[in-house]
JSON list of C-alpha atoms in Angstrom, two decimals:
[
{"chain": "A", "resi": 240, "resn": "UNK", "atom": "CA", "xyz": [-193.44, 65.17, 139.43]},
{"chain": "A", "resi": 241, "resn": "UNK", "atom": "CA", "xyz": [-194.30, 62.30, 137.09]},
{"chain": "A", "resi": 242, "resn": "UNK", "atom": "CA", "xyz": [-193.85, 58.71, 138.33]},
{"chain": "A", "resi": 243, "resn": "UNK", "atom": "CA", "xyz": [-190.90, 58.62, 135.41]},
{"chain": "A", "resi": 244, "resn": "UNK", "atom": "CA", "xyz": [-189.34, 61.75, 136.73]},
{"chain": "A", "resi": 245, "resn": "UNK", "atom": "CA", "xyz": [-189.41, 60.10, 140.30]},
{"chain": "A", "resi": 246, "resn": "UNK", "atom": "CA", "xyz": [-187.40, 57.09, 138.98]},
{"chain": "A", "resi": 247, "resn": "UNK", "atom": "CA", "xyz": [-184.98, 58.82, 137.23]},
{"chain": "A", "resi": 248, "resn": "UNK", "atom": "CA", "xyz": [-184.38, 61.09, 140.33]},
{"chain": "A", "resi": 249, "resn": "UNK", "atom": "CA", "xyz": [-183.98, 58.18, 142.61]},
{"chain": "A", "resi": 250, "resn": "UNK", "atom": "CA", "xyz": [-181.72, 56.28, 140.16]},
{"chain": "A", "resi": 251, "resn": "UNK", "atom": "CA", "xyz": [-179.48, 59.36, 139.93]},
{"chain": "A", "resi": 252, "resn": "UNK", "atom": "CA", "xyz": [-179.28, 59.82, 143.59]},
{"chain": "A", "resi": 253, "resn": "UNK", "atom": "CA", "xyz": [-178.71, 55.99, 144.24]},
{"chain": "A", "resi": 254, "resn": "UNK", "atom": "CA", "xyz": [-175.81, 56.23, 141.59]},
{"chain": "A", "resi": 255, "resn": "UNK", "atom": "CA", "xyz": [-174.37, 59.08, 143.21]},
{"chain": "A", "resi": 256, "resn": "UNK", "atom": "CA", "xyz": [-174.54, 57.48, 146.74]},
{"chain": "A", "resi": 257, "resn": "UNK", "atom": "CA", "xyz": [-173.22, 54.09, 145.49]},
{"chain": "A", "resi": 258, "resn": "UNK", "atom": "CA", "xyz": [-170.42, 56.08, 143.93]},
{"chain": "A", "resi": 259, "resn": "UNK", "atom": "CA", "xyz": [-169.48, 57.88, 147.04]},
{"chain": "A", "resi": 260, "resn": "UNK", "atom": "CA", "xyz": [-169.63, 54.52, 149.24]},
{"chain": "A", "resi": 261, "resn": "UNK", "atom": "CA", "xyz": [-167.11, 53.12, 146.78]},
{"chain": "A", "resi": 262, "resn": "UNK", "atom": "CA", "xyz": [-164.65, 55.86, 147.71]},
{"chain": "A", "resi": 263, "resn": "UNK", "atom": "CA", "xyz": [-164.02, 54.21, 150.97]},
{"chain": "A", "resi": 264, "resn": "UNK", "atom": "CA", "xyz": [-164.13, 50.38, 149.79]},
{"chain": "A", "resi": 265, "resn": "UNK", "atom": "CA", "xyz": [-164.21, 48.37, 146.98]},
{"chain": "A", "resi": 266, "resn": "UNK", "atom": "CA", "xyz": [-167.02, 46.46, 147.96]},
{"chain": "A", "resi": 267, "resn": "UNK", "atom": "CA", "xyz": [-169.74, 46.29, 150.84]},
{"chain": "A", "resi": 268, "resn": "UNK", "atom": "CA", "xyz": [-170.49, 42.66, 150.37]},
{"chain": "A", "resi": 269, "resn": "UNK", "atom": "CA", "xyz": [-169.04, 40.48, 153.13]},
{"chain": "A", "resi": 270, "resn": "UNK", "atom": "CA", "xyz": [-168.82, 37.60, 150.80]},
{"chain": "A", "resi": 271, "resn": "UNK", "atom": "CA", "xyz": [-165.99, 39.67, 149.17]},
{"chain": "A", "resi": 272, "resn": "UNK", "atom": "CA", "xyz": [-162.66, 38.91, 150.62]},
{"chain": "A", "resi": 273, "resn": "UNK", "atom": "CA", "xyz": [-161.46, 42.86, 149.98]},
{"chain": "A", "resi": 274, "resn": "UNK", "atom": "CA", "xyz": [-164.25, 44.05, 152.02]},
{"chain": "A", "resi": 275, "resn": "UNK", "atom": "CA", "xyz": [-163.15, 45.89, 155.31]},
{"chain": "A", "resi": 276, "resn": "UNK", "atom": "CA", "xyz": [-164.84, 48.63, 157.23]},
{"chain": "A", "resi": 277, "resn": "UNK", "atom": "CA", "xyz": [-163.54, 52.29, 156.10]},
{"chain": "A", "resi": 278, "resn": "UNK", "atom": "CA", "xyz": [-160.68, 53.72, 157.51]},
{"chain": "A", "resi": 279, "resn": "UNK", "atom": "CA", "xyz": [-162.96, 56.98, 158.00]},
{"chain": "A", "resi": 280, "resn": "UNK", "atom": "CA", "xyz": [-165.21, 54.75, 160.36]},
{"chain": "A", "resi": 281, "resn": "UNK", "atom": "CA", "xyz": [-161.96, 52.85, 162.03]},
{"chain": "A", "resi": 282, "resn": "UNK", "atom": "CA", "xyz": [-160.07, 56.14, 162.88]},
{"chain": "A", "resi": 283, "resn": "UNK", "atom": "CA", "xyz": [-163.37, 58.10, 163.30]},
{"chain": "A", "resi": 284, "resn": "UNK", "atom": "CA", "xyz": [-164.79, 59.95, 166.27]},
{"chain": "A", "resi": 285, "resn": "UNK", "atom": "CA", "xyz": [-166.71, 58.15, 169.20]},
{"chain": "A", "resi": 286, "resn": "UNK", "atom": "CA", "xyz": [-170.05, 59.08, 167.79]},
{"chain": "A", "resi": 287, "resn": "UNK", "atom": "CA", "xyz": [-169.10, 57.86, 164.19]},
{"chain": "A", "resi": 288, "resn": "UNK", "atom": "CA", "xyz": [-168.50, 54.42, 165.50]},
{"chain": "A", "resi": 289, "resn": "UNK", "atom": "CA", "xyz": [-171.58, 54.49, 167.58]},
{"chain": "A", "resi": 290, "resn": "UNK", "atom": "CA", "xyz": [-173.36, 55.02, 164.31]},
{"chain": "A", "resi": 291, "resn": "UNK", "atom": "CA", "xyz": [-171.96, 52.40, 162.57]},
{"chain": "A", "resi": 292, "resn": "UNK", "atom": "CA", "xyz": [-172.40, 49.88, 165.56]},
{"chain": "A", "resi": 293, "resn": "UNK", "atom": "CA", "xyz": [-175.75, 50.77, 165.38]},
{"chain": "A", "resi": 294, "resn": "UNK", "atom": "CA", "xyz": [-176.25, 49.98, 161.78]},
{"chain": "A", "resi": 295, "resn": "UNK", "atom": "CA", "xyz": [-174.59, 46.83, 162.38]},
{"chain": "A", "resi": 296, "resn": "UNK", "atom": "CA", "xyz": [-176.91, 45.91, 165.10]},
{"chain": "A", "resi": 297, "resn": "UNK", "atom": "CA", "xyz": [-179.93, 46.93, 163.62]},
{"chain": "A", "resi": 298, "resn": "UNK", "atom": "CA", "xyz": [-178.99, 44.94, 160.43]},
{"chain": "A", "resi": 299, "resn": "UNK", "atom": "CA", "xyz": [-177.06, 41.78, 161.50]},
{"chain": "A", "resi": 300, "resn": "UNK", "atom": "CA", "xyz": [-177.66, 41.90, 165.24]},
{"chain": "A", "resi": 301, "resn": "UNK", "atom": "CA", "xyz": [-179.82, 39.81, 167.32]},
{"chain": "A", "resi": 302, "resn": "UNK", "atom": "CA", "xyz": [-181.20, 39.45, 170.74]},
{"chain": "A", "resi": 303, "resn": "UNK", "atom": "CA", "xyz": [-181.91, 35.69, 171.88]},
{"chain": "A", "resi": 304, "resn": "UNK", "atom": "CA", "xyz": [-184.89, 34.89, 174.23]},
{"chain": "A", "resi": 305, "resn": "UNK", "atom": "CA", "xyz": [-182.18, 34.72, 177.13]},
{"chain": "A", "resi": 306, "resn": "UNK", "atom": "CA", "xyz": [-180.75, 38.23, 176.35]},
{"chain": "A", "resi": 307, "resn": "UNK", "atom": "CA", "xyz": [-177.58, 36.82, 174.34]},
{"chain": "A", "resi": 308, "resn": "UNK", "atom": "CA", "xyz": [-176.35, 39.68, 172.39]},
{"chain": "A", "resi": 309, "resn": "UNK", "atom": "CA", "xyz": [-174.67, 38.43, 168.95]},
{"chain": "A", "resi": 310, "resn": "UNK", "atom": "CA", "xyz": [-174.35, 39.66, 165.21]},
{"chain": "A", "resi": 311, "resn": "UNK", "atom": "CA", "xyz": [-172.81, 37.84, 162.33]},
{"chain": "A", "resi": 312, "resn": "UNK", "atom": "CA", "xyz": [-170.98, 38.63, 159.17]},
{"chain": "A", "resi": 313, "resn": "UNK", "atom": "CA", "xyz": [-169.60, 36.49, 156.43]},
{"chain": "A", "resi": 314, "resn": "UNK", "atom": "CA", "xyz": [-166.04, 38.05, 156.42]},
{"chain": "A", "resi": 315, "resn": "UNK", "atom": "CA", "xyz": [-163.51, 37.46, 159.41]},
{"chain": "A", "resi": 316, "resn": "UNK", "atom": "CA", "xyz": [-161.65, 40.75, 158.64]},
{"chain": "A", "resi": 317, "resn": "UNK", "atom": "CA", "xyz": [-165.06, 42.49, 159.17]},
{"chain": "A", "resi": 318, "resn": "UNK", "atom": "CA", "xyz": [-166.05, 40.83, 162.51]},
{"chain": "A", "resi": 319, "resn": "UNK", "atom": "CA", "xyz": [-162.77, 41.19, 163.92]},
{"chain": "A", "resi": 320, "resn": "UNK", "atom": "CA", "xyz": [-162.51, 44.92, 163.14]},
{"chain": "A", "resi": 321, "resn": "UNK", "atom": "CA", "xyz": [-166.05, 45.32, 164.82]},
{"chain": "A", "resi": 322, "resn": "UNK", "atom": "CA", "xyz": [-164.94, 43.19, 167.85]},
{"chain": "A", "resi": 323, "resn": "UNK", "atom": "CA", "xyz": [-162.04, 46.06, 168.00]},
{"chain": "A", "resi": 324, "resn": "UNK", "atom": "CA", "xyz": [-164.36, 48.62, 167.88]},
{"chain": "A", "resi": 325, "resn": "UNK", "atom": "CA", "xyz": [-166.71, 46.99, 170.51]},
{"chain": "A", "resi": 326, "resn": "UNK", "atom": "CA", "xyz": [-163.35, 46.66, 172.81]},
{"chain": "A", "resi": 327, "resn": "UNK", "atom": "CA", "xyz": [-163.23, 50.34, 172.35]},
{"chain": "A", "resi": 328, "resn": "UNK", "atom": "CA", "xyz": [-166.40, 50.79, 174.28]},
{"chain": "A", "resi": 329, "resn": "UNK", "atom": "CA", "xyz": [-165.25, 48.32, 176.93]},
{"chain": "A", "resi": 330, "resn": "UNK", "atom": "CA", "xyz": [-167.61, 45.54, 175.63]},
{"chain": "A", "resi": 331, "resn": "UNK", "atom": "CA", "xyz": [-166.25, 41.92, 176.73]},
{"chain": "A", "resi": 332, "resn": "UNK", "atom": "CA", "xyz": [-166.87, 39.87, 173.53]},
{"chain": "A", "resi": 333, "resn": "UNK", "atom": "CA", "xyz": [-165.97, 36.61, 171.47]},
{"chain": "A", "resi": 334, "resn": "UNK", "atom": "CA", "xyz": [-165.82, 35.44, 168.21]},
{"chain": "A", "resi": 335, "resn": "UNK", "atom": "CA", "xyz": [-166.76, 32.34, 166.73]},
{"chain": "A", "resi": 336, "resn": "UNK", "atom": "CA", "xyz": [-167.02, 30.47, 163.44]},
{"chain": "A", "resi": 337, "resn": "UNK", "atom": "CA", "xyz": [-170.37, 28.69, 162.63]},
{"chain": "A", "resi": 338, "resn": "UNK", "atom": "CA", "xyz": [-171.93, 26.72, 159.95]},
{"chain": "A", "resi": 339, "resn": "UNK", "atom": "CA", "xyz": [-174.77, 28.57, 158.16]},
{"chain": "A", "resi": 340, "resn": "UNK", "atom": "CA", "xyz": [-176.65, 27.39, 155.14]},
{"chain": "A", "resi": 341, "resn": "UNK", "atom": "CA", "xyz": [-173.85, 25.52, 153.82]},
{"chain": "A", "resi": 342, "resn": "UNK", "atom": "CA", "xyz": [-171.50, 28.25, 154.33]},
{"chain": "A", "resi": 343, "resn": "UNK", "atom": "CA", "xyz": [-169.44, 29.22, 157.37]},
{"chain": "A", "resi": 344, "resn": "UNK", "atom": "CA", "xyz": [-170.16, 32.82, 159.05]},
{"chain": "A", "resi": 345, "resn": "UNK", "atom": "CA", "xyz": [-168.47, 34.58, 162.00]},
{"chain": "A", "resi": 346, "resn": "UNK", "atom": "CA", "xyz": [-170.25, 35.61, 164.99]},
{"chain": "A", "resi": 347, "resn": "UNK", "atom": "CA", "xyz": [-169.30, 38.52, 167.19]},
{"chain": "A", "resi": 348, "resn": "UNK", "atom": "CA", "xyz": [-171.41, 37.60, 170.72]},
{"chain": "A", "resi": 349, "resn": "UNK", "atom": "CA", "xyz": [-171.33, 40.03, 173.59]},
{"chain": "A", "resi": 350, "resn": "UNK", "atom": "CA", "xyz": [-170.49, 38.69, 177.05]},
{"chain": "A", "resi": 351, "resn": "UNK", "atom": "CA", "xyz": [-173.81, 38.34, 178.83]},
{"chain": "A", "resi": 352, "resn": "UNK", "atom": "CA", "xyz": [-173.18, 40.30, 181.71]},
{"chain": "A", "resi": 353, "resn": "UNK", "atom": "CA", "xyz": [-174.62, 43.13, 183.53]},
{"chain": "A", "resi": 354, "resn": "UNK", "atom": "CA", "xyz": [-171.94, 45.70, 182.23]},
{"chain": "A", "resi": 355, "resn": "UNK", "atom": "CA", "xyz": [-172.48, 45.00, 178.59]},
{"chain": "A", "resi": 356, "resn": "UNK", "atom": "CA", "xyz": [-176.35, 44.99, 178.76]},
{"chain": "A", "resi": 357, "resn": "UNK", "atom": "CA", "xyz": [-176.21, 48.29, 180.49]},
{"chain": "A", "resi": 358, "resn": "UNK", "atom": "CA", "xyz": [-173.84, 50.01, 178.07]},
{"chain": "A", "resi": 359, "resn": "UNK", "atom": "CA", "xyz": [-175.34, 48.49, 175.08]},
{"chain": "A", "resi": 360, "resn": "UNK", "atom": "CA", "xyz": [-178.67, 49.99, 176.06]},
{"chain": "A", "resi": 361, "resn": "UNK", "atom": "CA", "xyz": [-177.37, 53.20, 177.10]},
{"chain": "A", "resi": 362, "resn": "UNK", "atom": "CA", "xyz": [-175.75, 53.92, 173.76]},
{"chain": "A", "resi": 363, "resn": "UNK", "atom": "CA", "xyz": [-178.68, 52.72, 172.27]},
{"chain": "A", "resi": 364, "resn": "UNK", "atom": "CA", "xyz": [-177.24, 50.09, 169.65]},
{"chain": "A", "resi": 365, "resn": "UNK", "atom": "CA", "xyz": [-180.38, 48.85, 168.72]},
{"chain": "A", "resi": 366, "resn": "UNK", "atom": "CA", "xyz": [-182.85, 51.53, 167.33]},
{"chain": "A", "resi": 367, "resn": "UNK", "atom": "CA", "xyz": [-186.08, 50.41, 165.62]},
{"chain": "A", "resi": 368, "resn": "UNK", "atom": "CA", "xyz": [-185.24, 47.13, 164.31]},
{"chain": "A", "resi": 369, "resn": "UNK", "atom": "CA", "xyz": [-187.43, 44.13, 165.26]},
{"chain": "A", "resi": 370, "resn": "UNK", "atom": "CA", "xyz": [-186.41, 40.33, 166.07]},
{"chain": "A", "resi": 371, "resn": "UNK", "atom": "CA", "xyz": [-187.15, 37.96, 163.00]},
{"chain": "A", "resi": 372, "resn": "UNK", "atom": "CA", "xyz": [-187.49, 34.72, 164.51]},
{"chain": "A", "resi": 373, "resn": "UNK", "atom": "CA", "xyz": [-187.55, 33.39, 168.06]},
{"chain": "A", "resi": 374, "resn": "UNK", "atom": "CA", "xyz": [-189.16, 33.51, 171.08]},
{"chain": "A", "resi": 375, "resn": "UNK", "atom": "CA", "xyz": [-189.39, 37.51, 170.75]},
{"chain": "A", "resi": 376, "resn": "UNK", "atom": "CA", "xyz": [-190.74, 37.33, 167.02]},
{"chain": "A", "resi": 377, "resn": "UNK", "atom": "CA", "xyz": [-191.52, 40.76, 165.51]},
{"chain": "A", "resi": 378, "resn": "UNK", "atom": "CA", "xyz": [-190.67, 42.80, 168.86]},
{"chain": "A", "resi": 379, "resn": "UNK", "atom": "CA", "xyz": [-188.64, 45.44, 168.74]},
{"chain": "A", "resi": 380, "resn": "UNK", "atom": "CA", "xyz": [-184.77, 44.45, 169.56]},
{"chain": "A", "resi": 381, "resn": "UNK", "atom": "CA", "xyz": [-184.73, 47.56, 171.82]},
{"chain": "A", "resi": 382, "resn": "UNK", "atom": "CA", "xyz": [-187.99, 46.71, 173.72]},
{"chain": "A", "resi": 383, "resn": "UNK", "atom": "CA", "xyz": [-186.53, 43.06, 174.31]},
{"chain": "A", "resi": 384, "resn": "UNK", "atom": "CA", "xyz": [-183.11, 44.49, 175.65]},
{"chain": "A", "resi": 385, "resn": "UNK", "atom": "CA", "xyz": [-184.94, 47.25, 177.83]},
{"chain": "A", "resi": 386, "resn": "UNK", "atom": "CA", "xyz": [-186.80, 44.19, 179.85]},
{"chain": "A", "resi": 387, "resn": "UNK", "atom": "CA", "xyz": [-183.45, 42.37, 180.43]},
{"chain": "A", "resi": 388, "resn": "UNK", "atom": "CA", "xyz": [-182.05, 45.73, 181.55]},
{"chain": "A", "resi": 389, "resn": "UNK", "atom": "CA", "xyz": [-185.07, 46.79, 183.81]},
{"chain": "A", "resi": 390, "resn": "UNK", "atom": "CA", "xyz": [-185.07, 43.17, 185.24]},
{"chain": "A", "resi": 391, "resn": "UNK", "atom": "CA", "xyz": [-181.22, 43.28, 186.07]},
{"chain": "A", "resi": 392, "resn": "UNK", "atom": "CA", "xyz": [-182.12, 46.72, 187.93]},
{"chain": "A", "resi": 393, "resn": "UNK", "atom": "CA", "xyz": [-184.79, 45.67, 189.99]}
]
């Protein structure tokens, strides 16, 4: 298959995926005020919600040098719905607002306690993503989390 044929195939597949995604919400940009978590996820099974949370934590989540788990969004609506999904899995959490690069963002922080860390670890809410800054720079988020959980279990 030629390079040009691959590009056309990729473009048509991308267009189909994009069109399908727009059936669930008008925008996936959390800078857009109409952005919501699709009802198919909100009303979905436990497994669908876990997959959604994995995507959120891999893309927007972090684990600090002291084991604090937090994730952010430009949208209060999205972060509030994320908190509700976390509540279904019995994660204790809080939401707060911070200024970042001249704009306000909303942060979902999981309370730093043994139960939250163990539940997060057991459900593998980090997969293959890496830490992009700070003390654990370039380490897998899951590996950093695992060290904290193993430390708790000593």
